[in-house]
Coordinates of C-alpha atoms in Angstrom, one line a residue:
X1500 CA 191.4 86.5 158.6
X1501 CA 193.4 83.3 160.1
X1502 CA 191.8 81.1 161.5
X1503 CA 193.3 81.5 164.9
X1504 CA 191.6 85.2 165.0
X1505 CA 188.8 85.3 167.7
X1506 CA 186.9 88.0 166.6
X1507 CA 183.1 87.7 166.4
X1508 CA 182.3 88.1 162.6
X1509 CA 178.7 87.2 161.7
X1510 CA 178.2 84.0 159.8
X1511 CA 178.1 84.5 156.3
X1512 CA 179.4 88.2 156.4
X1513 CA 182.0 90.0 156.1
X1514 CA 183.3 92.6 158.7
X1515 CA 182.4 95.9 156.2
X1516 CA 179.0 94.5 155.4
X1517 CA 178.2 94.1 159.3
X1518 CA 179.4 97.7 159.4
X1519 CA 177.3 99.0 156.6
X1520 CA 174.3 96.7 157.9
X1521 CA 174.7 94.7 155.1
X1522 CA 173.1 91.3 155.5
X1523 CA 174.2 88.5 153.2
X1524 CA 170.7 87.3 153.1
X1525 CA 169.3 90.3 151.8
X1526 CA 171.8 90.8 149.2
X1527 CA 171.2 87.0 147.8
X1528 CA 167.6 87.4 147.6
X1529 CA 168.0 90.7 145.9
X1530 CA 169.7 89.2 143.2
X1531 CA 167.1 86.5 142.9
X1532 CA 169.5 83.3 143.9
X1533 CA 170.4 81.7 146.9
X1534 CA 166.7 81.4 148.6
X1535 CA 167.8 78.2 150.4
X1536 CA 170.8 80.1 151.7
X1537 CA 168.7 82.6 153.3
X1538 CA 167.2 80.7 156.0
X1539 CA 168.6 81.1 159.6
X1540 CA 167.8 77.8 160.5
X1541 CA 165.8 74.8 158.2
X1542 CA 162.2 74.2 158.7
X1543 CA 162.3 71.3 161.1
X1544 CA 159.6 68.2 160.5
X1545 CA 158.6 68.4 164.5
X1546 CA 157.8 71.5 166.7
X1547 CA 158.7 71.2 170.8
X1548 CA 156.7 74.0 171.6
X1549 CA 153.8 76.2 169.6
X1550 CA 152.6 79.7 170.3
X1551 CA 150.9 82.5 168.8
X1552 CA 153.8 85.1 169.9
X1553 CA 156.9 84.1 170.7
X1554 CA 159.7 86.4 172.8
X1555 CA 163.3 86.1 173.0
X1556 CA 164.3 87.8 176.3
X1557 CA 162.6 88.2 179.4
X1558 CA 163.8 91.7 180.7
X1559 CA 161.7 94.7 180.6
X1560 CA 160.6 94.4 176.9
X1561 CA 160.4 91.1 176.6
X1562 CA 157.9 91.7 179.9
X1563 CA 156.6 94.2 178.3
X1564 CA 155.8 92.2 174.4
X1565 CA 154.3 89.6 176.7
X1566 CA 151.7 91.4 178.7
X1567 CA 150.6 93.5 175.6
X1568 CA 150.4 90.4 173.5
X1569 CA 148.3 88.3 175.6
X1570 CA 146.1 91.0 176.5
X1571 CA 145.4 91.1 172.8
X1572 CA 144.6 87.8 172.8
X1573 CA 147.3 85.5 171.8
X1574 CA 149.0 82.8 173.2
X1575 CA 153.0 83.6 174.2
X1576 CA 155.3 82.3 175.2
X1577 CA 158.7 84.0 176.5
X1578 CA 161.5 82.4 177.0
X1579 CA 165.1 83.7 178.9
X1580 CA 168.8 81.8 178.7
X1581 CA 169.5 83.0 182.2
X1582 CA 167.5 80.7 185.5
X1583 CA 166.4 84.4 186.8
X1584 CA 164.5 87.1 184.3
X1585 CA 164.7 90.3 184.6
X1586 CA 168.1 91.3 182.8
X1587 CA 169.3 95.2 182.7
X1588 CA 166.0 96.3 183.9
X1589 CA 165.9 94.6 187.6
X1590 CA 169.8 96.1 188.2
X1591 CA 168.4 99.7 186.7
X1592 CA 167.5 103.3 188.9
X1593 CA 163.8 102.4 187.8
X1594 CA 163.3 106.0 186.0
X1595 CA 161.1 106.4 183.2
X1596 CA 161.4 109.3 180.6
X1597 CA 158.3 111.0 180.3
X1598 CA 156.5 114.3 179.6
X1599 CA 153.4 115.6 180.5
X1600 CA 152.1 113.3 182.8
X1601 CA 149.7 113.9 185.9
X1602 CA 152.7 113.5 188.1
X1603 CA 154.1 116.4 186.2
X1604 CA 150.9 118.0 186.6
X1605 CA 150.1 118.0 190.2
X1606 CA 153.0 119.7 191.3
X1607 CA 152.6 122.6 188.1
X1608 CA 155.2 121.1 185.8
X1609 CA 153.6 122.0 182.0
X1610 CA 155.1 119.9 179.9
X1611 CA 154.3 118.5 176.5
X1612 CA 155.5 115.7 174.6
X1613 CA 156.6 117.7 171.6
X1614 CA 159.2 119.6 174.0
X1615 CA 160.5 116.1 175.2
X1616 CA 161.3 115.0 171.6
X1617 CA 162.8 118.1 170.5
X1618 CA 165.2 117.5 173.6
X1619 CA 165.4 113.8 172.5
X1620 CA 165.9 114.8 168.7
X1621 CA 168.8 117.5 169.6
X1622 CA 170.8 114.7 171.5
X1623 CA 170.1 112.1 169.1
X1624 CA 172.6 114.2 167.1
X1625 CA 171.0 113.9 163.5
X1626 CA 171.7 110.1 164.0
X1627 CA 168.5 108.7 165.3
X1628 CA 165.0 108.4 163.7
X1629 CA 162.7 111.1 164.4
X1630 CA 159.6 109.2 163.6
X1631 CA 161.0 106.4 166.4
X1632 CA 161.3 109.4 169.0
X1633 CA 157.9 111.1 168.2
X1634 CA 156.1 107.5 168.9
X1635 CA 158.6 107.6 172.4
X1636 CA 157.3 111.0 173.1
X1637 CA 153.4 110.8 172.5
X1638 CA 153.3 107.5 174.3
X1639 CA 154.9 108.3 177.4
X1640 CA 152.9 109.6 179.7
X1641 CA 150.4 106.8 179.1
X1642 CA 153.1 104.4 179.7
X1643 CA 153.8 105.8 183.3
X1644 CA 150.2 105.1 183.7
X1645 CA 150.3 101.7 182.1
X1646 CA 152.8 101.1 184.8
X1647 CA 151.4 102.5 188.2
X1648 CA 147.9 100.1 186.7
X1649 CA 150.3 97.2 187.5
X1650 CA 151.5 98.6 190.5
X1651 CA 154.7 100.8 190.2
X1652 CA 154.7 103.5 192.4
X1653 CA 156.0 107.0 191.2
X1654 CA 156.3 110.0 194.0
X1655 CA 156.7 114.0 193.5
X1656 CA 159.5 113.6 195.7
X1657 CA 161.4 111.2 193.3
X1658 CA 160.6 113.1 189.9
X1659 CA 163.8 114.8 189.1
X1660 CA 165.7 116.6 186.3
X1661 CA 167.0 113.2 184.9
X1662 CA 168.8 114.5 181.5
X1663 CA 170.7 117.3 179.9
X1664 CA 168.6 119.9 179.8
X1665 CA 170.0 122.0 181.8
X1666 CA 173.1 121.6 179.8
X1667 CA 173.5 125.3 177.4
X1668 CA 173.8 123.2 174.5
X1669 CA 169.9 121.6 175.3
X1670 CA 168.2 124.4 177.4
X1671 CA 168.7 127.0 174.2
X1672 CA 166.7 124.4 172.0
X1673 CA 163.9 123.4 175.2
X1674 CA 163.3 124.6 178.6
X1675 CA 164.6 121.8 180.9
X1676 CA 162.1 119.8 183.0
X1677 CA 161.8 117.7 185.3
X1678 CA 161.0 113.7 183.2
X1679 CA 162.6 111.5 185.3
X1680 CA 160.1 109.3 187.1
X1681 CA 161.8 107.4 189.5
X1682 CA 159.7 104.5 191.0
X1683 CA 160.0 103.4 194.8
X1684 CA 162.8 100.5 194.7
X1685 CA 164.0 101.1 192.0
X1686 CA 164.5 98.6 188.7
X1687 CA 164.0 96.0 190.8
X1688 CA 160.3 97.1 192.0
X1689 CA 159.6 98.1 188.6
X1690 CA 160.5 94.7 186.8
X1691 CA 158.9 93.0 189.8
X1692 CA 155.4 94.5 188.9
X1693 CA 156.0 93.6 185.0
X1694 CA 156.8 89.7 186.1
X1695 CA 153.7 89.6 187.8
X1696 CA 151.8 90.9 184.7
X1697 CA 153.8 88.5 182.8
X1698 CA 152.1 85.7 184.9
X1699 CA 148.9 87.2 185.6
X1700 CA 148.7 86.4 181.6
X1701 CA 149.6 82.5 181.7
X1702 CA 152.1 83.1 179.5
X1703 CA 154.5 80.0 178.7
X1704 CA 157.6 80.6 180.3
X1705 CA 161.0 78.6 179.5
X1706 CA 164.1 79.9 181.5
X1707 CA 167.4 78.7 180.7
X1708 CA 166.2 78.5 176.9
X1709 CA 168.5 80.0 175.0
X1710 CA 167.4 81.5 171.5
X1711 CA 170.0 80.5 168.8
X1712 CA 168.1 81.3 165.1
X1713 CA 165.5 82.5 163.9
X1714 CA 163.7 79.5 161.8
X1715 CA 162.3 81.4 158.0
X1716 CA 160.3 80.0 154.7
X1717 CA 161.5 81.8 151.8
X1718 CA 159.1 84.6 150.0
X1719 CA 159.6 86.0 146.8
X1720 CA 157.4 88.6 147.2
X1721 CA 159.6 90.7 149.7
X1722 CA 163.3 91.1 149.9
X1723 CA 163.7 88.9 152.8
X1724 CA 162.6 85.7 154.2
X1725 CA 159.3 85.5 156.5
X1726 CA 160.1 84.4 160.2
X1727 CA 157.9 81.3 161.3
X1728 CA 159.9 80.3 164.4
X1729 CA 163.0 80.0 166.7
X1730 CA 165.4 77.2 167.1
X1731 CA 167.0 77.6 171.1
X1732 CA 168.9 75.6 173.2
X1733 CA 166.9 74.0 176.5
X1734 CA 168.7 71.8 178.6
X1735 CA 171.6 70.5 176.4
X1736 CA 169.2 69.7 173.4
X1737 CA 168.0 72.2 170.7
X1738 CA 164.2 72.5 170.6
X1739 CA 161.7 74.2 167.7
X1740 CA 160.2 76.6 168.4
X1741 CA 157.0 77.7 166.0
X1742 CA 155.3 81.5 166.2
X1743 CA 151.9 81.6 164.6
X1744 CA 152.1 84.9 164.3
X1745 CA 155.4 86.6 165.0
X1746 CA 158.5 86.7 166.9
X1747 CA 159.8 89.7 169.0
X1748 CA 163.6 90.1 169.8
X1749 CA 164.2 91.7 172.9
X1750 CA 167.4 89.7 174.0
X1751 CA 169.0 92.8 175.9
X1752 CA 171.4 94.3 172.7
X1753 CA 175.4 93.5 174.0
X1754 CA 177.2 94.4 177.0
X1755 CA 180.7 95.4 177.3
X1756 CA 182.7 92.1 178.7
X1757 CA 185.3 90.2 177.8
X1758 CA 183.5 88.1 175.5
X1759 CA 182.3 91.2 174.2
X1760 CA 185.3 92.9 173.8
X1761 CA 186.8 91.7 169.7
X1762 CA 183.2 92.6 168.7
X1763 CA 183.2 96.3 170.4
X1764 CA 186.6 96.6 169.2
X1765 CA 185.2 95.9 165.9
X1766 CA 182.1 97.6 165.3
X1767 CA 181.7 99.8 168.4
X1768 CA 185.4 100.7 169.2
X1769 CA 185.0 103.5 171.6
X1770 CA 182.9 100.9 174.1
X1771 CA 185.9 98.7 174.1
X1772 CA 187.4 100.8 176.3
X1773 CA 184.6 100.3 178.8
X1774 CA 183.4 98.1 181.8
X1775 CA 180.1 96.4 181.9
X1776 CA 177.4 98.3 184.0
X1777 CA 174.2 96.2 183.1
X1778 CA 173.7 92.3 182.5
X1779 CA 176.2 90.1 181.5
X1780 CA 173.2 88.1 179.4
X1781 CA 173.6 90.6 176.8
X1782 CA 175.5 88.9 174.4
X1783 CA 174.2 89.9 171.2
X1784 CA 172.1 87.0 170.3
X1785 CA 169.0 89.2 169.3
X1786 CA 171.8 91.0 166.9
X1787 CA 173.4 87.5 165.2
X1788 CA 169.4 86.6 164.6
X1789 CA 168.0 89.8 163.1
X1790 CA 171.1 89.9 160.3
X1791 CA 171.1 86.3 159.7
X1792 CA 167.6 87.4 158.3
X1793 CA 169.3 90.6 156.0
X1794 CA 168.2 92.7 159.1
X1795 CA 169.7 96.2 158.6
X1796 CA 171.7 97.6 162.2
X1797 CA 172.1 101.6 162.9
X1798 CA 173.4 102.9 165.6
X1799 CA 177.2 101.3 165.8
X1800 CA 179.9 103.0 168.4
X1801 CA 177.5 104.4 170.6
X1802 CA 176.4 103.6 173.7
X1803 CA 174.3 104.6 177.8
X1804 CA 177.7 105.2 179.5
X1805 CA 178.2 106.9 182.9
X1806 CA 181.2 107.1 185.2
X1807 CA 181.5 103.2 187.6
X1808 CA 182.7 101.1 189.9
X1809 CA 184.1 98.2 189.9
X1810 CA 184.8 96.3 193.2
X1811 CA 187.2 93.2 193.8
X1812 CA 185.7 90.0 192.9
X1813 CA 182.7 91.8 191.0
X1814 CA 182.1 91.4 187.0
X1815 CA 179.6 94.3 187.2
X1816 CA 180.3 98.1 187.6
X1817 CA 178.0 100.0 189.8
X1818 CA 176.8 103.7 188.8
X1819 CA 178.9 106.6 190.7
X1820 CA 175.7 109.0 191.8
X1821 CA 177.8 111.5 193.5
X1822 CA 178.1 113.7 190.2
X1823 CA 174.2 112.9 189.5
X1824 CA 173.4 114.8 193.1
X1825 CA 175.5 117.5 192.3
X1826 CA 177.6 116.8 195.4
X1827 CA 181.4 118.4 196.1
X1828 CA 184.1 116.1 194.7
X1829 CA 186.8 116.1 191.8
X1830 CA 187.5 113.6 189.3
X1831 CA 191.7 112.9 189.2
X1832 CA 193.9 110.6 186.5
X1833 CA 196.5 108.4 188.5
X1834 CA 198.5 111.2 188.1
X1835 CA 196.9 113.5 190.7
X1836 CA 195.4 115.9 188.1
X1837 CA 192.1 117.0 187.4
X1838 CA 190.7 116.1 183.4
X1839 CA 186.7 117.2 183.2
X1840 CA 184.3 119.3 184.6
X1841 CA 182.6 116.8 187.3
X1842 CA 179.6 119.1 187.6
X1843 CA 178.6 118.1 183.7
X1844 CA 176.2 115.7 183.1
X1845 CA 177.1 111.4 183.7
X1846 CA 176.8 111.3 180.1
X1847 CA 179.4 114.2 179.0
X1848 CA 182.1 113.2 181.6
X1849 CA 182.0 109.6 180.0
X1850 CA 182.7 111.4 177.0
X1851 CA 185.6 113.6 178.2
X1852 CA 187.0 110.2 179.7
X1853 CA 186.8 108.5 176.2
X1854 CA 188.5 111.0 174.4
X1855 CA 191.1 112.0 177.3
X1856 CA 191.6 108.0 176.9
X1857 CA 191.2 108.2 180.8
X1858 CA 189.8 104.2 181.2
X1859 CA 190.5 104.5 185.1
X1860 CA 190.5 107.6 187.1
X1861 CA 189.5 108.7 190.8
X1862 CA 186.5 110.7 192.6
X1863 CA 188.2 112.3 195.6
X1864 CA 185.6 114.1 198.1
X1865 CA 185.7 115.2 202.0
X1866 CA 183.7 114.3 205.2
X1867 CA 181.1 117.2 204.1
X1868 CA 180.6 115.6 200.8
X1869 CA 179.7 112.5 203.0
X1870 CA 177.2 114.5 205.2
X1871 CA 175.3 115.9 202.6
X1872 CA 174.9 112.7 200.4
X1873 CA 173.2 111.2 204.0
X1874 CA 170.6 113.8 203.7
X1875 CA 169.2 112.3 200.4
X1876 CA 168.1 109.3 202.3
X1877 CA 165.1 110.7 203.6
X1878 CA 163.9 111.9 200.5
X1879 CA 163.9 108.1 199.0
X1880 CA 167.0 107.8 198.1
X1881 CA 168.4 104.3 199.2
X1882 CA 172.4 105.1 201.4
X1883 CA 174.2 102.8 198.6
X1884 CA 172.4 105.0 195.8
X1885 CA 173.8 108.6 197.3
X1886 CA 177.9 108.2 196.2
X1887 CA 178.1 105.0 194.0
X1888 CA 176.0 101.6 193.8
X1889 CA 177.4 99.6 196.6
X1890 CA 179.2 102.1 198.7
X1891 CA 176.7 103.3 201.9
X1892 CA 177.3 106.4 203.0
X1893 CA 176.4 105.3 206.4
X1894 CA 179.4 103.6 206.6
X1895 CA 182.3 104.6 205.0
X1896 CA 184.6 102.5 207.1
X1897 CA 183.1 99.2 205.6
X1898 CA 184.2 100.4 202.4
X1899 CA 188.1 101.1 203.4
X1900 CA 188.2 97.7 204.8
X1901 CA 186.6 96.3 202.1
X1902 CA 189.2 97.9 199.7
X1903 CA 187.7 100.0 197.4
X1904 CA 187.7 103.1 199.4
X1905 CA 190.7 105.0 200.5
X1906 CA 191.2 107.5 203.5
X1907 CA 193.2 109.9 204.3
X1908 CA 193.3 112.6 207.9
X1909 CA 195.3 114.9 205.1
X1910 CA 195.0 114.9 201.6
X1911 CA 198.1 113.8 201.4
X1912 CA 198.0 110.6 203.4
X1913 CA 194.9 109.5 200.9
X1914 CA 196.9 110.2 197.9
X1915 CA 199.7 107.7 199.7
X1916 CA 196.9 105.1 200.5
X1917 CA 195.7 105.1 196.8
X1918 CA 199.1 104.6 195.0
X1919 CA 198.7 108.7 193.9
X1920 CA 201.5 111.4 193.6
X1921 CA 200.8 112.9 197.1
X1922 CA 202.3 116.6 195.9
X1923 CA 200.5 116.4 192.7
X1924 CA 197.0 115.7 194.4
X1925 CA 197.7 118.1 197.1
X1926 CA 198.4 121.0 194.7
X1927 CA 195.0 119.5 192.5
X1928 CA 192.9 120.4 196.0
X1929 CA 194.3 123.0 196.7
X1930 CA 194.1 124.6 193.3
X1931 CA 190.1 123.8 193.1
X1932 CA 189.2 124.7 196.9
X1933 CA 191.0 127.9 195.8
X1934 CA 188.7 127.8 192.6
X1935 CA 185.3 127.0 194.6
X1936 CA 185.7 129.7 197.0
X1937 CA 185.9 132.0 194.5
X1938 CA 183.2 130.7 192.3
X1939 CA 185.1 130.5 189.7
X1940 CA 186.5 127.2 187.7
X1941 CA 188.9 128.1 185.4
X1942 CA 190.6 125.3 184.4
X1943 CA 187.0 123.4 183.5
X1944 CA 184.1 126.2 184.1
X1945 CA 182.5 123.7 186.6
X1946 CA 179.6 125.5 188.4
X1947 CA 177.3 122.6 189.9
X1948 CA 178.7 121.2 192.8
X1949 CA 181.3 123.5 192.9
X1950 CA 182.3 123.5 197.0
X1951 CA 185.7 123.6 198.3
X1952 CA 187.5 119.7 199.9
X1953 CA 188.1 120.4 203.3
X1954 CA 186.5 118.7 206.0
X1955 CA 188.8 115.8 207.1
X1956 CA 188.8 112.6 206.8
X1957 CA 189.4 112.7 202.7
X1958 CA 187.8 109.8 200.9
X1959 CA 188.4 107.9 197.3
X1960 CA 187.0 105.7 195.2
X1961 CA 188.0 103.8 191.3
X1962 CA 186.1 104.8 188.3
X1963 CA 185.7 103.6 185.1
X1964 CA 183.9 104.3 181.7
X1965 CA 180.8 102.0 182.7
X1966 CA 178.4 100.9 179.8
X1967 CA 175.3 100.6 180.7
X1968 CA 174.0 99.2 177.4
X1969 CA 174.8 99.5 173.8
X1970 CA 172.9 102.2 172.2
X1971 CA 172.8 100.6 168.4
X1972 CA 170.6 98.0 167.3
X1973 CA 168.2 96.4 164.6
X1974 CA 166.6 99.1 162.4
X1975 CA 162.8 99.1 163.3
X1976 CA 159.8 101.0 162.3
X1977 CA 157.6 102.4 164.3
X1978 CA 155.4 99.7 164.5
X1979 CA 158.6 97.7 166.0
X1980 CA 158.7 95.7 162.6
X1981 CA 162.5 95.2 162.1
X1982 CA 163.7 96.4 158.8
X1983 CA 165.9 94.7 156.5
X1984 CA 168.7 96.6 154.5
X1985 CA 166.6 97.7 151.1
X1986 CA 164.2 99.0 154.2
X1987 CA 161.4 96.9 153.8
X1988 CA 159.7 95.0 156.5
X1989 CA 161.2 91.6 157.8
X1990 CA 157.6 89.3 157.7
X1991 CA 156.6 88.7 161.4
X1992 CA 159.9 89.8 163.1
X1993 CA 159.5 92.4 165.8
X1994 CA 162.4 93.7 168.0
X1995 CA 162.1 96.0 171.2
X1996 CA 164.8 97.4 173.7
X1997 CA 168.3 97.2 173.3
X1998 CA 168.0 94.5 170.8
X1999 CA 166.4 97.6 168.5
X2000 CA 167.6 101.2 167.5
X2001 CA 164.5 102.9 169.6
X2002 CA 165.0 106.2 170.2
X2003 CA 169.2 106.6 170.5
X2004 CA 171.8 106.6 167.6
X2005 CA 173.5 109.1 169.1
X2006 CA 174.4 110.7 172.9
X2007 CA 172.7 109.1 175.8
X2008 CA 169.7 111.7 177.0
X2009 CA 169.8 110.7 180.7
X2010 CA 168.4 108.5 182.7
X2011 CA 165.2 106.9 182.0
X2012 CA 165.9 106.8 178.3
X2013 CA 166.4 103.1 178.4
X2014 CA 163.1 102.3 180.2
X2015 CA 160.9 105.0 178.5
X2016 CA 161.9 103.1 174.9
X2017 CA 161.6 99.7 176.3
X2018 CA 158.5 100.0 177.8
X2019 CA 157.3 102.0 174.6
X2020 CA 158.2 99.5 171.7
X2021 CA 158.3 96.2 173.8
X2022 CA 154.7 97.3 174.3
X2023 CA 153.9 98.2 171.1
X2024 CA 156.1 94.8 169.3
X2025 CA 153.7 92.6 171.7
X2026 CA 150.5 94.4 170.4
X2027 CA 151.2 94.4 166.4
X2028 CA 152.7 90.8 167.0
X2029 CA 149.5 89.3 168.2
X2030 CA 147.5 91.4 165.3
X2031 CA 149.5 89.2 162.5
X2032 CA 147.2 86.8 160.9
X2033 CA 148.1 83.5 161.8
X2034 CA 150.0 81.3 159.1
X2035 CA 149.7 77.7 157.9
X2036 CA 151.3 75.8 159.9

């Protein structure tokens, strides 16, 4: 590599042994040399800060470490590089994945948490860990009522069919129910009720403190070093940071961006294509700490994607929900024609996207489309959440003038207004009104949502591959004890949400996935953190 390449490359490592999860550390102390090398960052002679458990991270597992770990007993502290927590989690739909919980129950649902991870296992496509999903599974009904304890409020009204399971391919392996709990207000309710655990603990809380490296001592009796603290970055100056007992990682994984970019195109090729959907604070750190210590990675090249948009002047895409409701519309390349079945789940039409190398496309709807996404508002559903994040159905207008909605009185005066061969798109509508009347798609045997486009005025939006998050991360156990790569346990290194493999490594299961296995091993990192036995100092 020249030295005028950008790409992100790991100190220490090459690009294949990033790839294989290879750390350099790991391999140095296997062959018995090198200890000194090992260490992330030296042992410094003076500590800024000292705690029993220390988080990197404050989003929904870093929340979530916290609360568990002082509950236990120990003094944490957590600290975030951004002035406001909250990261992916505050900007999320606020559903959790669970089965069999006494939501589920009141309104007759039997479920059981052995169904939920043979769904999870099946889309996990023999590439996650089925001992990661089981813990995921058994845990997650209690979670739910973890979370209403502090406050979240889950409704019958808002429990929906969140995943797949309806889906052929899924409903001949489980019956598909209903797991999605959506609370009221969404991510930013839920994260709202963990902050306010967070302080209810008196846990020591640095923002704008960036976590840099992990600080080790060298042990010979494992295969990697022990973790003892964290050097970070606090207002210009690098600080010490010592754990007592542990450290839990639960930075946020990476987002798709432009900094982001050489390293997706590296490691995780198909997200390059992407635009971010989730916090721009993910940057990986958690990922550049964990291997500097020989932690192992799985997951590479997958990812939580879903259809976005992406407005002028914003760096964040917004999740299109029109597809998630099942309401009429078609999905069109800037060549007028139709490329998916729009009916299929979020997760699949990201898929057909990636491989018809469709990175921008169009949802085209009608008037009626408009009408019917209004009557989701009085079931809890909030007007910009019923077509895409930002856009209220309520008032369409403020999105043409705003310029990320087109109009058209004909189909073909919207095709003119978005820049679209106007014969091409009419014969598209045409062709699939003729199809929907008929009940019959046979171009892309779409069945859900399958209505006829004809109720002037004609509406457009953008869309893009969004990533919501990046589905690979540090190999855990199921205690949330990151693994290094002979498998063995890292000493007193925990990691927890994105910043950890959980319960993906393969397709996205729906929505709620995310939250369910944050709130599951952010909960469980905080509780086996503060059990460590505290070391010499």
């Amino acid at each position: 590599m020249n030295k005028d390449d950008k790409r992100i490359i790991l100190p220490g490592m090459t690009r294949r042994q990033f790839v294989t999860g290879a750390g350099l550390a790991g391999a140095t102390l296997l062959a018995g040399v090198g200890l000194k090398e090992t260490q992330a960052a030296p042992i410094p002679k003076k500590w800024d800060f000292e705690s029993d458990v220390v988080v990197a991270g404050f989003g929904g597992a870093g929340a979530c470490a916290a609360i568990e770990a002082a509950k236990a007993g120990s003094s944490v502290l957590i600290m975030e590089k951004e002035e406001v927590p909250g990261g992916c989690t505050t900007i999320s739909g606020g559903v959790i994945y669970a089965a069999g919980t006494a939501l589920q129950k009141s309104i007759g649902i039997e479920d059981t948490p052995e169904e939920m991870s043979k769904y999870l296992g099946a889309c996990g496509q023999g590439k996650a860990v089925d001992a990661l999903i089981r813990v995921a599974s058994e845990r997650s009904a209690e979670n739910i009522a973890w979370l209403q304890g502090m406050g979240v409020e889950f409704t019958k009204e808002l429990l929906f069919l969140s995943g797949m399971e309806g889906e052929p391919e899924y409903s001949a392996i489980t019956p598909p129910k209903k797991r999605g709990h959506r609370c009221k207000g969404t991510g930013g309710a839920l994260f709202k009720a963990l902050y306010n655990g967070v302080k209810a603990q008196n846990v020591k809380t640095l923002l704008k403190t960036q976590a840099l490296r992990l600080i080790t001592k060298a042990t010979m009796a494992k295969s990697s070093c022990e973790v003892i603290g964290v050097k970070a970055s606090r207002e210009g100056k690098e600080i010490n940071i010592l754990a007592r007992k542990a450290v839990v990682l639960a930075t946020g994984g990476i987002m798709a961006s432009e900094a982001a970019k050489p390293w997706l195109q590296d490691y995780s090729p198909d997200l390059a294509l992407c635009v971010p959907a989730g916090s721009q604070s993910a940057t990986g750190d958690g990922y550049r700490m964990g291997m500097y210590c020989g932690a192992a990675m799985k997951g590479l090249n997958t990812g939580a994607l879903l259809p976005s948009v992406l407005f002028p002047g914003q760096k964040i895409g917004g999740i299109v929900y029109v597809n998630i409701w099942g309401l009429p519309n078609i999905y069109v390349k800037p060549n007028g024609t139709r490329f998916c079945n729009e009916g299929a789940y979020y997760v699949l039409v990201s898929e057909d996207m990636i491989s018809n190398k469709v990175s921008t496309a169009y949802c085209v709807f009608d008037s009626e489309t408009v009408k019917k996404s209004l009557e989701l508002i009085p079931k809890g559903i909030e007007p910009t959440r019923t077509l895409a994040l930002g856009i209220d159905s309520r008032d369409m207008e403020k999105g043409v003038q705003g310029g990320f909605v087109w109009k058209g009185e004909t189909v073909s005066e919207l095709a003119k207004s978005m820049g679209v061969d106007a014969s091409a798109l009419e014969k598209t509508v045409s062709t699939y009104n003729h199809y929907a009347e008929s009940g019959k798609d046979l171009d892309f045997k779409r069945t859900r949502g399958l209505s006829p486009l004809k109720m002037p005025p004609f509406y457009a939006f953008k869309i893009h591959v969004g990533m919501v998050g990046h589905c690979g991360g540090l190999s855990i156990n199921t205690k949330a004890q990151v693994m290094d790569t002979f498998d063995e346990v890292i000493p007193r290194l925990y990691a927890a949400g994105r910043d950890s493999i959980g319960i993906f490594g393969g397709r996205y299961p729906g929505s709620g996935g995310a939250l369910s296995d944050l709130v599951t091993f952010g909960r469980i990192a905080g509780k086996n953190a503060a059990a460590e036995t505290p070391q010499k100092k």
